[in-house]
Coordinates of C-alpha atoms in Angstrom, one line a residue:
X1 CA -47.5 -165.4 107.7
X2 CA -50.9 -166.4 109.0
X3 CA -54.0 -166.4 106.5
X4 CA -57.3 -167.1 106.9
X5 CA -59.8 -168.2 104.3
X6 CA -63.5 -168.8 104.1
X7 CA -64.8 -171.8 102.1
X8 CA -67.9 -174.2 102.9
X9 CA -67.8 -176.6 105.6
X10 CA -69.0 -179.7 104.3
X11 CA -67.5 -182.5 107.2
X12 CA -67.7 -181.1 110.9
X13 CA -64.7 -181.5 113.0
X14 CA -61.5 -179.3 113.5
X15 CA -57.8 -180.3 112.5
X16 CA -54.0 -179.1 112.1
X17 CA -52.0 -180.8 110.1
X18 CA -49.2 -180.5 107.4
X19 CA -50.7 -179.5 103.2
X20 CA -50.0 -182.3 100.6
X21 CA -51.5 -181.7 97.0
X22 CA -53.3 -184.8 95.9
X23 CA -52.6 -184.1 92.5
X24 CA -48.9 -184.4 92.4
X25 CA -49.5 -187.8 93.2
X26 CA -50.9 -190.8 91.2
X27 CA -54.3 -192.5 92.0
X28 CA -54.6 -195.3 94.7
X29 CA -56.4 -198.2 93.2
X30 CA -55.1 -201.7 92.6
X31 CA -53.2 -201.7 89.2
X32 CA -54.9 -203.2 86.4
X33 CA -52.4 -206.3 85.1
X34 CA -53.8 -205.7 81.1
X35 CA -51.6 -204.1 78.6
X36 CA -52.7 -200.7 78.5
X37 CA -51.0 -199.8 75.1
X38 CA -53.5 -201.5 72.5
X39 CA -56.6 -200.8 73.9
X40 CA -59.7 -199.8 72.0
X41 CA -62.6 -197.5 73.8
X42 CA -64.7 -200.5 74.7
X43 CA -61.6 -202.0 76.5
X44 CA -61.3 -198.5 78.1
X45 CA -64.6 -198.5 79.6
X46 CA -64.3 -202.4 80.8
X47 CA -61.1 -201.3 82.6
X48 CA -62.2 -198.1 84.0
X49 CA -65.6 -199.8 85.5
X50 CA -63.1 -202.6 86.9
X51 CA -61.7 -199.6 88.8
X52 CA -64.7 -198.6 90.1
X53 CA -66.3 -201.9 91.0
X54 CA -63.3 -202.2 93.4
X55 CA -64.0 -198.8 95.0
X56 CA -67.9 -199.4 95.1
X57 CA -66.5 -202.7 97.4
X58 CA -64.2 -200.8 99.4
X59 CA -66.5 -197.8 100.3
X60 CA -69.4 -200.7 100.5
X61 CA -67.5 -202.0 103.7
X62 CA -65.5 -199.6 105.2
X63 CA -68.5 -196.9 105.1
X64 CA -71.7 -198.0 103.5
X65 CA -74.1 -199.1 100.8
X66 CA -75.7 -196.0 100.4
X67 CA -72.1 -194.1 99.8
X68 CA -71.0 -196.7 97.3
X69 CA -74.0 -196.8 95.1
X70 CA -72.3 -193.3 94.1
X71 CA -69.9 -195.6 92.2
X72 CA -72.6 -197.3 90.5
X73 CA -74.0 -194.3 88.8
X74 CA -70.7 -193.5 87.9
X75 CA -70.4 -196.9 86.2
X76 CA -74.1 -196.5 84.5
X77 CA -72.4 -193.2 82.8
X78 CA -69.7 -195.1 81.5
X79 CA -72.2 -196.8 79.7
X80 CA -74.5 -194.3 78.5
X81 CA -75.2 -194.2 74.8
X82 CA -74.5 -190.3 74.0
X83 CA -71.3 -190.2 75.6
X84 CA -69.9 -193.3 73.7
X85 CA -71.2 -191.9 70.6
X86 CA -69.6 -188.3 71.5
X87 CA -66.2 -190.2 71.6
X88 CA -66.2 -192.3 68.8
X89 CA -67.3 -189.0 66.8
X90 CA -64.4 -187.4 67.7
X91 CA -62.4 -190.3 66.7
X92 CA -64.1 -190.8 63.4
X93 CA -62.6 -187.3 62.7
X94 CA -59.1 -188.8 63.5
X95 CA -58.9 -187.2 67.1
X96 CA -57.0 -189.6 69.2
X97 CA -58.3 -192.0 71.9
X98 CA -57.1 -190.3 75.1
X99 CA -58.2 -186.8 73.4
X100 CA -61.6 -187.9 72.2
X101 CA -62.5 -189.7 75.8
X102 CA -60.6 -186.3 77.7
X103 CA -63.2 -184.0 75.2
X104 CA -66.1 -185.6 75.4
X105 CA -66.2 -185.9 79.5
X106 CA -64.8 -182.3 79.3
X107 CA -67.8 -181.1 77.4
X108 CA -70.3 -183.0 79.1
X109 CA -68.8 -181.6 82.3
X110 CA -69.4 -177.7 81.0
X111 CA -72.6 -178.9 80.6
X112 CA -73.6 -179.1 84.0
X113 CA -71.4 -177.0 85.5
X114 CA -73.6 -173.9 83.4
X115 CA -76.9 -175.2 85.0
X116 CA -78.7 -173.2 87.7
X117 CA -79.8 -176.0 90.2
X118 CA -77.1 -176.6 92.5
X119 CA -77.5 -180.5 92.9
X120 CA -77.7 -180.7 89.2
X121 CA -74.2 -178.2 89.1
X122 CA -72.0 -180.3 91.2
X123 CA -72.7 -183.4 89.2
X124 CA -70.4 -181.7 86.6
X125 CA -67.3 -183.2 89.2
X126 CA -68.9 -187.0 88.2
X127 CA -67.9 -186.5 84.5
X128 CA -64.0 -185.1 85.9
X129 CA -63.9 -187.8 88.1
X130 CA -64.6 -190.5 85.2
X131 CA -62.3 -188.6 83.2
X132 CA -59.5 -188.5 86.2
X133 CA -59.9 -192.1 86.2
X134 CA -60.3 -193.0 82.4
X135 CA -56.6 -191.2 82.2
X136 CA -55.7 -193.1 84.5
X137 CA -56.4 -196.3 83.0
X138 CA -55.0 -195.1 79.6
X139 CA -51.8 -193.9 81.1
X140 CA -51.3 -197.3 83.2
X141 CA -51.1 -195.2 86.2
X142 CA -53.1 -196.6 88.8
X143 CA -50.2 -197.0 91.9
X144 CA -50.5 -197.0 95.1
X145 CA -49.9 -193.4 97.4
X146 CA -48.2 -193.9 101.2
X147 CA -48.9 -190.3 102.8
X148 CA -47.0 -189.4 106.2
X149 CA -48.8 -188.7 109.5
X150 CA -51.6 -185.3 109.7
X151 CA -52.3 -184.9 106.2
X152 CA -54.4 -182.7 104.8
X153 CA -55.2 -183.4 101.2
X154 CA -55.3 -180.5 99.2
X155 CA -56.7 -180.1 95.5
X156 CA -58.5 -178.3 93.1
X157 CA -61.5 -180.2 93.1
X158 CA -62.6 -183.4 95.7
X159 CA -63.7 -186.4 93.7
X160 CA -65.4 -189.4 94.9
X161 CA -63.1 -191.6 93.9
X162 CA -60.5 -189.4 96.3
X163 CA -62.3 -190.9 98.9
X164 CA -59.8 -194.2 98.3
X165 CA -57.3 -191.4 100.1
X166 CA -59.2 -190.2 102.9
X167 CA -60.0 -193.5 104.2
X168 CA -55.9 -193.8 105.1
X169 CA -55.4 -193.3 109.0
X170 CA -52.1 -190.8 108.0
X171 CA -55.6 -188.2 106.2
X172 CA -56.5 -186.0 108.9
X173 CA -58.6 -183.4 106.7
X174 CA -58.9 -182.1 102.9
X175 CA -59.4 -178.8 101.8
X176 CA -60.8 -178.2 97.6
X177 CA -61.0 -175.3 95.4
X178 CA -64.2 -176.4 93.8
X179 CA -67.4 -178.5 95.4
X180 CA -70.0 -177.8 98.2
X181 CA -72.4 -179.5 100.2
X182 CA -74.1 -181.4 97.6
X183 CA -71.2 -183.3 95.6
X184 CA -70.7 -186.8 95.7
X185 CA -67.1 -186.3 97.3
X186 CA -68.6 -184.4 100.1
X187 CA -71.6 -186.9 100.9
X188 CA -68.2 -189.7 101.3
X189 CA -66.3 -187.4 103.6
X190 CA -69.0 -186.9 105.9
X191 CA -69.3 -190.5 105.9
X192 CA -66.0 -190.8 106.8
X193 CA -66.3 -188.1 109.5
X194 CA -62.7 -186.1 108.3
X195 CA -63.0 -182.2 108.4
X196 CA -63.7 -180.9 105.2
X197 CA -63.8 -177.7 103.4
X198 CA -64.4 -177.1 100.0
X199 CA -64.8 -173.8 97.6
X200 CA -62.3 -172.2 98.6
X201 CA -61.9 -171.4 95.0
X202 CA -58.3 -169.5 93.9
X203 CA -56.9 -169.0 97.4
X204 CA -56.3 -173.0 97.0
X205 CA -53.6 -172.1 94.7
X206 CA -51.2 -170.3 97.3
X207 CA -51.5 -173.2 99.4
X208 CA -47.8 -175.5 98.8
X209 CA -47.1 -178.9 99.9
X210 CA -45.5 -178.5 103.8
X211 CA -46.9 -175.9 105.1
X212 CA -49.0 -175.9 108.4
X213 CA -52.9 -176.0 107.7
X214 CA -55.8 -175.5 109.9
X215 CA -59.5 -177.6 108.7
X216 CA -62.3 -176.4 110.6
X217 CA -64.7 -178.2 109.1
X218 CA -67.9 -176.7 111.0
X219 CA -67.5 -173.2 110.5
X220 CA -65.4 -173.6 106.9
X221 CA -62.6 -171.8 108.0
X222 CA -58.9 -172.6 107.3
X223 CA -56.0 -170.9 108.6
X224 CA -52.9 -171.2 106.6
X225 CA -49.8 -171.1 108.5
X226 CA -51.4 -170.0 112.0
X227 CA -49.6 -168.1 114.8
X228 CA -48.8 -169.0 118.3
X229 CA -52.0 -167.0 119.4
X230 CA -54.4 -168.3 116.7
X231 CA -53.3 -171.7 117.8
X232 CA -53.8 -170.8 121.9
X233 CA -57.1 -169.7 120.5
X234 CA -58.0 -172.8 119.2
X235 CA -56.8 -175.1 121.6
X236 CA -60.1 -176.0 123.4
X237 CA -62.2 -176.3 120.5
X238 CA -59.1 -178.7 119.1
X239 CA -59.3 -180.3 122.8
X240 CA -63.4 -180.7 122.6
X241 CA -63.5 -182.3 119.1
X242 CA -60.3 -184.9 120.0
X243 CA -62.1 -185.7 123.0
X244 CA -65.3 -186.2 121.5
X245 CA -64.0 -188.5 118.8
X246 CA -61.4 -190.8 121.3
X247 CA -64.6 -191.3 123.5
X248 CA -66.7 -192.4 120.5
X249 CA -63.5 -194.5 119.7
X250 CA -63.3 -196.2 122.5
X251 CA -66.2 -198.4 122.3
X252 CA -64.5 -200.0 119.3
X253 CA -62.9 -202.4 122.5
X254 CA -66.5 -202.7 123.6
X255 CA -69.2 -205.3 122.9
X256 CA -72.7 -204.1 121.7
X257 CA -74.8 -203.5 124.9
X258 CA -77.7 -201.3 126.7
X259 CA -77.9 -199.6 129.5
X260 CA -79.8 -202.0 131.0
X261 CA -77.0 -204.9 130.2
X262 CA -79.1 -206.4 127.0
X263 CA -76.6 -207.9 124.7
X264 CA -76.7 -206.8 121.1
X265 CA -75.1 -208.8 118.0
X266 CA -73.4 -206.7 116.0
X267 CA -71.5 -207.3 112.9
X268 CA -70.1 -206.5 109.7
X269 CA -70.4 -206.4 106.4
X270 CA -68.0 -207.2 104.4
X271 CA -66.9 -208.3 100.3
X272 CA -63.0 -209.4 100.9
X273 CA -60.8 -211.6 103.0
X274 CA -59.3 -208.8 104.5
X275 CA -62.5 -207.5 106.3
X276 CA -63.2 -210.2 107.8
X277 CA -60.0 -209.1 110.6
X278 CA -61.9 -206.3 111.3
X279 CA -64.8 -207.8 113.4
X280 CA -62.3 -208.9 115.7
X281 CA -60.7 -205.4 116.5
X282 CA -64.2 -203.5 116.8
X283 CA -65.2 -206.3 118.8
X284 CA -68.3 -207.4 116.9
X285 CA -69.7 -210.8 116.8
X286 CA -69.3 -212.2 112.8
X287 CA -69.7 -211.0 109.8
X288 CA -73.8 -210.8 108.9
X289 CA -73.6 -210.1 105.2
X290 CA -70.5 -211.3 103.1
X291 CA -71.1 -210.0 99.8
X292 CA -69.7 -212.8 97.2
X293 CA -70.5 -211.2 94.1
X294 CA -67.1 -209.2 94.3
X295 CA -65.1 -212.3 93.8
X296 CA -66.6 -212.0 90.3
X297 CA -66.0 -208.6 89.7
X298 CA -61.8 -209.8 90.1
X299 CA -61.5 -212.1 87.7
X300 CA -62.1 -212.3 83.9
X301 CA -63.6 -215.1 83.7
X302 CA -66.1 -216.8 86.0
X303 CA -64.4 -217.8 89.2
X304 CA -64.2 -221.9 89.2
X305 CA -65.3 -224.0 92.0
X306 CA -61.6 -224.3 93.4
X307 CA -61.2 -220.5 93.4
X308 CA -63.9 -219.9 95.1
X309 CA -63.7 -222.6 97.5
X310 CA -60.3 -221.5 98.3
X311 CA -61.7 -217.9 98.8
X312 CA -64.1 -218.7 100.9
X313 CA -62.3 -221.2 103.4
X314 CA -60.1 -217.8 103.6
X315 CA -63.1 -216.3 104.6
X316 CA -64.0 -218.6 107.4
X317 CA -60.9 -219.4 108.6
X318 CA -59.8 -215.3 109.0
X319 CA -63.2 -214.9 111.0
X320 CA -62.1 -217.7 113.4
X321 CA -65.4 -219.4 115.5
X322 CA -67.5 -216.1 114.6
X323 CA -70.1 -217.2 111.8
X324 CA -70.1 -215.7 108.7
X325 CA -73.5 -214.9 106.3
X326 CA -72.5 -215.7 102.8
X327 CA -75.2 -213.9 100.5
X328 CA -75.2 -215.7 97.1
X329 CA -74.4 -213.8 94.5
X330 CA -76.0 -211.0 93.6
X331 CA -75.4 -209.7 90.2
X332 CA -77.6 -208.0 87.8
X333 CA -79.3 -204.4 88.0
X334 CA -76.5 -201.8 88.0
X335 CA -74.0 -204.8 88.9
X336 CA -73.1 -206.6 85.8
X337 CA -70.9 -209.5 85.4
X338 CA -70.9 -210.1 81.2
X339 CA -70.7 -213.7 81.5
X340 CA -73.9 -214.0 83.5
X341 CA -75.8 -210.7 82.9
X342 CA -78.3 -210.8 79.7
X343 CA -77.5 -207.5 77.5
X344 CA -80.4 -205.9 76.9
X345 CA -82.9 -205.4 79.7
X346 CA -85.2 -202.6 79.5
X347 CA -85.4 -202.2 83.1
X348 CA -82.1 -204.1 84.5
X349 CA -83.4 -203.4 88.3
X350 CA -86.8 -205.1 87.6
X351 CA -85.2 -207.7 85.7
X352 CA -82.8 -211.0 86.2
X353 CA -81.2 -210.1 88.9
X354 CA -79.9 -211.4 92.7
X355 CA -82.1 -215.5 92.8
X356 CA -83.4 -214.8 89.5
X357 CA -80.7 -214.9 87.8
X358 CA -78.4 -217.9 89.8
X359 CA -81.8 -219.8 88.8
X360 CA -81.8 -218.7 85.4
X361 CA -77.7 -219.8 85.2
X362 CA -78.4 -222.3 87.5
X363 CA -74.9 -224.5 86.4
X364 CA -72.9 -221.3 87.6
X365 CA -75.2 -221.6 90.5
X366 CA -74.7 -225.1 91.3
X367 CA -70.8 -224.6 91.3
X368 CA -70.9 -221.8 93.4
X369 CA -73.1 -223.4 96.0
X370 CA -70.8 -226.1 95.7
X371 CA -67.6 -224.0 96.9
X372 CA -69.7 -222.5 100.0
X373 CA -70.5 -226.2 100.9
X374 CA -67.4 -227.6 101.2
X375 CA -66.2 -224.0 102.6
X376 CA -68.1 -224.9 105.1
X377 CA -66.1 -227.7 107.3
X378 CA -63.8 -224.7 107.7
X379 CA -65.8 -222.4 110.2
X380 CA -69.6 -220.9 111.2
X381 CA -71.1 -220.8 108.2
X382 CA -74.9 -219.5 106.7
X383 CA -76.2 -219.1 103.3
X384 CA -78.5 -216.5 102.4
X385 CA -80.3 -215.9 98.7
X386 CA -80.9 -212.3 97.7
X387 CA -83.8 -210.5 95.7
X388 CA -86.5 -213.1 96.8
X389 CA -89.9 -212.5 95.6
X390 CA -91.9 -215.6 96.1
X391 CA -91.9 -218.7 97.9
X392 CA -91.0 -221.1 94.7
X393 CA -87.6 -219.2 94.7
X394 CA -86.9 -219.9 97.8
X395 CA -88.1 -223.7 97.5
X396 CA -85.6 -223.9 94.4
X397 CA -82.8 -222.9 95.8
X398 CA -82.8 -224.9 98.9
X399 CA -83.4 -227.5 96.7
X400 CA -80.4 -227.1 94.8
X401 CA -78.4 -226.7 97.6
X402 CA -79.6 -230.2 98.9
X403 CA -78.6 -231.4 95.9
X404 CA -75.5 -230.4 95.7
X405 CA -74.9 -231.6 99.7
X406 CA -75.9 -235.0 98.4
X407 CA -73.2 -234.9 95.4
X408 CA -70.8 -233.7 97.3
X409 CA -71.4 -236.4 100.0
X410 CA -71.4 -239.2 97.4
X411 CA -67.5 -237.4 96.5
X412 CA -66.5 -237.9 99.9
X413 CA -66.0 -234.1 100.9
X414 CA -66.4 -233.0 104.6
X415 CA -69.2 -229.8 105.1
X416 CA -71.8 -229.0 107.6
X417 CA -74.6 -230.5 107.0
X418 CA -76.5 -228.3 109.4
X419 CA -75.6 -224.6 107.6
X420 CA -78.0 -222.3 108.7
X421 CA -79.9 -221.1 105.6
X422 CA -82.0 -217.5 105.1
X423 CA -83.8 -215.4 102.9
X424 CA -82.9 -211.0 102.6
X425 CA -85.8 -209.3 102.6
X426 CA -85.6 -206.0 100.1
X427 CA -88.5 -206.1 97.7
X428 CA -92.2 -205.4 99.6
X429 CA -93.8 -208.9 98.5
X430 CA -91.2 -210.8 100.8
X431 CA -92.2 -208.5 103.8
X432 CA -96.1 -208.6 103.0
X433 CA -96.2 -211.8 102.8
X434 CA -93.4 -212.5 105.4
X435 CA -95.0 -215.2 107.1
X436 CA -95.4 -217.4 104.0
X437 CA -91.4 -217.4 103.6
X438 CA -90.2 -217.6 107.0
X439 CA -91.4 -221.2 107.6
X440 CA -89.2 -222.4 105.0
X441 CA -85.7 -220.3 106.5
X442 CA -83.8 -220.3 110.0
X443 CA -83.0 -216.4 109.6
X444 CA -84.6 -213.7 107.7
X445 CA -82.1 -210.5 107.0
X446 CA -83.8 -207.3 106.0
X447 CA -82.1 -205.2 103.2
X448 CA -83.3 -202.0 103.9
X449 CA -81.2 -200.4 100.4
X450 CA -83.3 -201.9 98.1
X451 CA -86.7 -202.2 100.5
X452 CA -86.4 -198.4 101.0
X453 CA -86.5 -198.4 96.6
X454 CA -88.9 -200.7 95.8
X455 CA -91.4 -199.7 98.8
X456 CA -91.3 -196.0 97.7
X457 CA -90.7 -196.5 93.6
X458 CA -87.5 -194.7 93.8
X459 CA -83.8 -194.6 91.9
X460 CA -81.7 -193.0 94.6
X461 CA -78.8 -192.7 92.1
X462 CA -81.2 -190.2 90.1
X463 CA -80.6 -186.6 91.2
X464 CA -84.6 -185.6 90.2
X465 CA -85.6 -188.0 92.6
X466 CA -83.1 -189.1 95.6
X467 CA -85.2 -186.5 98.2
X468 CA -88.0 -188.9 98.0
X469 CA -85.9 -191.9 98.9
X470 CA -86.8 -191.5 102.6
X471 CA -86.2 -194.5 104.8
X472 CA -87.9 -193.0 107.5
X473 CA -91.2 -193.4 105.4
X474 CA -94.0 -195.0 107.1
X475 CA -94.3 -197.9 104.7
X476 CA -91.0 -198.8 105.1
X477 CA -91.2 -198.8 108.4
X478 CA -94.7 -201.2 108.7
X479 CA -92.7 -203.6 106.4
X480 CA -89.5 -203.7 109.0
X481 CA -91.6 -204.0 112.1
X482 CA -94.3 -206.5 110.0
X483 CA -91.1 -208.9 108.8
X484 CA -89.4 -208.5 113.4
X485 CA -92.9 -209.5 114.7
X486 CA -93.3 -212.6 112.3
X487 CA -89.4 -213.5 113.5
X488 CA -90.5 -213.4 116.9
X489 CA -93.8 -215.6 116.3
X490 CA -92.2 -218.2 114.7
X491 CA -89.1 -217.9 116.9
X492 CA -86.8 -217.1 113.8
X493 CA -84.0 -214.4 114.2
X494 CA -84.4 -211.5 112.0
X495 CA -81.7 -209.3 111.3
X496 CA -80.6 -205.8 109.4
X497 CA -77.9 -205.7 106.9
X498 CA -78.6 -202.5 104.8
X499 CA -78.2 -198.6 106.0
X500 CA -80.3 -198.2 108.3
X501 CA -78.5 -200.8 110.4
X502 CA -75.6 -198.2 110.7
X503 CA -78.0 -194.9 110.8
X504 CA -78.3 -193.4 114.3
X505 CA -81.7 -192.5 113.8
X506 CA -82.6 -195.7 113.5
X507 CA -80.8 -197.9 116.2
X508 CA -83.9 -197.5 119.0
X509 CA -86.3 -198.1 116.3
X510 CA -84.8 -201.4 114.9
X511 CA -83.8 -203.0 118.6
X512 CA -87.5 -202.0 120.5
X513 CA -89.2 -204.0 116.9
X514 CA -86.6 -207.2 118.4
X515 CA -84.3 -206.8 115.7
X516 CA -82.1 -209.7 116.9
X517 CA -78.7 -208.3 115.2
X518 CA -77.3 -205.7 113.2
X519 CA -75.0 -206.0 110.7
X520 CA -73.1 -202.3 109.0
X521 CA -69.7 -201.1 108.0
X522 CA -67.4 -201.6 110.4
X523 CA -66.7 -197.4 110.6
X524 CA -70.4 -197.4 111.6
X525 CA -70.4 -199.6 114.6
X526 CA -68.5 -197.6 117.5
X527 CA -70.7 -195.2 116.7
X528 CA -73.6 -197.4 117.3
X529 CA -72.3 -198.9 120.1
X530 CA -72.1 -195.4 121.8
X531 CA -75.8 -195.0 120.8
X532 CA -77.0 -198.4 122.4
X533 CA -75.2 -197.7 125.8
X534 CA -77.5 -194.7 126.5
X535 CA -80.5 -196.7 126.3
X536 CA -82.5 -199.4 127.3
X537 CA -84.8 -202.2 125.6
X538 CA -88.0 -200.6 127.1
X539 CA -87.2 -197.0 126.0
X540 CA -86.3 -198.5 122.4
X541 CA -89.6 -200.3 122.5
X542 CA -91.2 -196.9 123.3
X543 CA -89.2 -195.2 120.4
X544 CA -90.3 -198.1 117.9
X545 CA -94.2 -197.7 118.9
X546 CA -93.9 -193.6 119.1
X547 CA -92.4 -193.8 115.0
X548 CA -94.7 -196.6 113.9
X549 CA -97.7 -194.4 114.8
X550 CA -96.7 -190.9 114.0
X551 CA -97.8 -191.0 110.5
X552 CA -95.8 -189.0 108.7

């Protein structure tokens, strides 16, 4: 019998498909090769972090920056100092492991739940979420799920970390007893652009696996079990929304262009072998930010130079004759790697971090420049140093990498000894003072994440301040257009790797500045692409000059 519920649309778009609860399944992550049986809570917390280090990477290329750095707040909780002393409390009083780590997230959860502001009361699903996963850990079972064709996920409450399930093709939609607008879950499955309605509260519960489910994720209906004339009813607004999406689709076949035929480079970013088969299929020209630092996050230990060299030539050779940007990696801040990261840092963002810190451990650095070089015989290749604040940094680290040309020359290995070398821009003294670093690189690639944070003084993982982290803020946008018009006097390309590369509202903007390539998640770029074909260089140009000067 047909039923018809009201929750809160959180992810437009309108599906039918058959009701699987999430739940009943185990969690989709790679599984964790340690021995979960002896573990202590430090171990716990090492593990579970491990797990969410590979989400941040995964969500990182397949929808964004700005959606993964949910997983790195997750990650600062696991860390914080009153919920590890909360645990071993509970331990000290001869509670067990798995019940002191399921208490103390449990409690901390109430918490929250019981305050009035709404962003503040959905952060309550972060602490279940950490707790989903810490079980899972403890348990040993993180597996893999296979779901059939037109799913729609079902459970009692969406967590980010669900958002590992959405991304499969066979996940049409996902309905939620709990949530609303403001979660963290909801934020990814907008991202992802899969109908979505949450707080549907108790009705969730006479929902069973199989049954027929309509997700209409604009107007937060759902319509369990719908009759033939519900179904007649909704067949143009089903026809309008599949229409809508196979036409924004189909410029995945499509090459970057205007209306007026200007070419535009577009390509991905990307942390794993396995992304770099993408920029093929969406038809995009390379891969303009490889983020390397993930490697690190795999492995125990610190990668050797035949690891990563190995890793790398994958890299290359998987992209074919499309060049790949290697950023050098970037750990410290809220992306830790023990054997490299110093332990206590007062401020961790404003600290070693990104050049600082391959300087600092410059032996580390010096083998990892090493595997890029000889990486580099194997395929297009550029190297780009992160977190630059001054012109020394920059001068260092080229000289490094010239010395390690010349050993490896003297050794007899084959590398291009022409690699293109660059410089991200992300923190405002590099964009002030752009012309002052842009003699000394042969790209300059703008990281809007972290420009947007340091421009404005801004955390955009913290709740009481993320409304202020406004990319469309004047000042950031005088330090993009003052970094594109010194790449056009000095004739050096200058591209964009961070959000805003893959935000509509921002497209026109960055190509009428001469943005000379974009680079976003791959899930972004037919989107784009769309975007670009309705325009032309002189109306971007217009757009650029009409946003630099409105002030506000």
């Amino acid at each position: 019998m047909e039923k018809m519920y009201k929750g809160i649309g959180v992810s437009q778009g309108i599906v039918m498909g058959t009701a699987l609860w999430l739940r009943n399944n185990p969690l989709s992550f790679n599984e964790l090769h340690e021995d979960v049986d002896h573990l202590n809570l430090g171990e716990i917390i090492e593990q579970t972090k491990k797990v969410l280090q590979q989400m941040e990477a995964e969500i990182a290329n397949n929808i964004g920056q700005a959606e993964a750095s949910i997983f790195e707040m997750h990650q600062l909780i696991l860390e914080d100092d009153y919920l590890i002393e909360q645990i071993e409390e509970l331990q000290k009083k001869g509670v067990s492991l798995k019940d002191s780590v399921r208490q103390g997230l449990s409690t901390l959860s109430e918490q929250f739940s019981k305050l009035t502001d709404d962003y503040m009361r959905e952060r309550s699903g972060d602490f279940n979420n950490l707790l989903q996963l810490m079980m899972g850990v403890i348990e040993g079972n993180l597996k893999q799920i296979d779901f059939p064709p037109g799913t729609v996920l079902v459970t009692d409450e969406l967590y980010p970390s669900d958002i590992i399930h959405l991304q499969a093709k066979e996940v049409i939609g996902v309905i939620s007893g709990k949530g609303g607008s403001n979660g963290h879950a909801a934020i990814l499955a907008r991202s992802l652009g899969k109908p979505a309605v949450l707080g549907l509260g108790n009705v969730i519960n006479e929902i069973v696996n199989g049954i027929q489910i309509v997700v209409d994720g604009e107007s937060g209906l759902i319509i369990i079990e719908p009759n033939e004339q519900t179904l007649q009813s909704l067949h143009h607004k089903f026809e309008i929304s599949s229409k809508h999406k196979d036409y924004i689709d189909s410029f995945r076949y499509k090459k970057a262009a205007l209306r007026d035929g200007t070419r535009v480079h577009m390509l991905a970013n990307a942390a794993k072998t396995v992304d770099a088969k993408d920029i093929e299929g969406y038809q995009l020209d390379g891969i303009g930010l490889f983020r390397t630092e993930y490697l690190y996050y795999e492995h125990n230990d610190l990668p050797s130079e035949e690891v990563q060299f190995e890793y790398y030539k994958s890299v290359l050779s998987t992209a074919g004759e499309k060049s790949v940007t290697f950023r050098t990696f970037d750990i410290g801040g809220d992306k830790a790697v023990p054997q490299l990261t110093v332990s206590q840092e007062t401020n961790p963002f404003l600290g070693l971090r990104g050049i600082r810190l391959a300087l600092y451990h410059s032996q580390a650095f010096r083998i990892h420049l090493r595997a890029l070089v000889r990486a580099s015989h194997y395929g297009r290749m550029e190297i780009m140093f992160p977190f630059i604040c001054n012109v020394q940094e920059v001068l260092q680290a080229k000289k490094l990498l010239q010395e390690v040309m010349s050993e490896l020359t003297l050794e007899g290995h084959s590398y291009d000894s022409n690699i293109p070398v660059g410089i991200m821009v992300e923190i405002p003294s590099a964009a002030i003072n752009i012309e002052s670093f842009i003699r000394h690189c042969d790209f300059v690639s703008i990281g809007t994440n972290d420009l947007v944070q340091y421009t404005l003084g801004i955390d955009r993982t913290n709740p009481l301040v993320a409304d202020l982290y406004r990319e469309e803020d004047p000042a950031v946008l005088e330090l993009i257009a003052k970094v594109a018009s010194a790449g056009q006097k000095y004739q050096v390309p200058v591209s964009v790797c961070g959000e805003m590369a893959g935000n509509p509202k921002f497209t026109e903007f960055l190509i009428g500045l001469g943005i000379a390539k974009l680079s976003m998640s791959v899930a972004r770029s037919s989107e784009i692409k769309e975007i670009l074909s309705r325009t032309t260089l002189d109306e971007c140009a217009i757009i650029a000059a009409q946003m630099l000067h409105a002030g506000t």
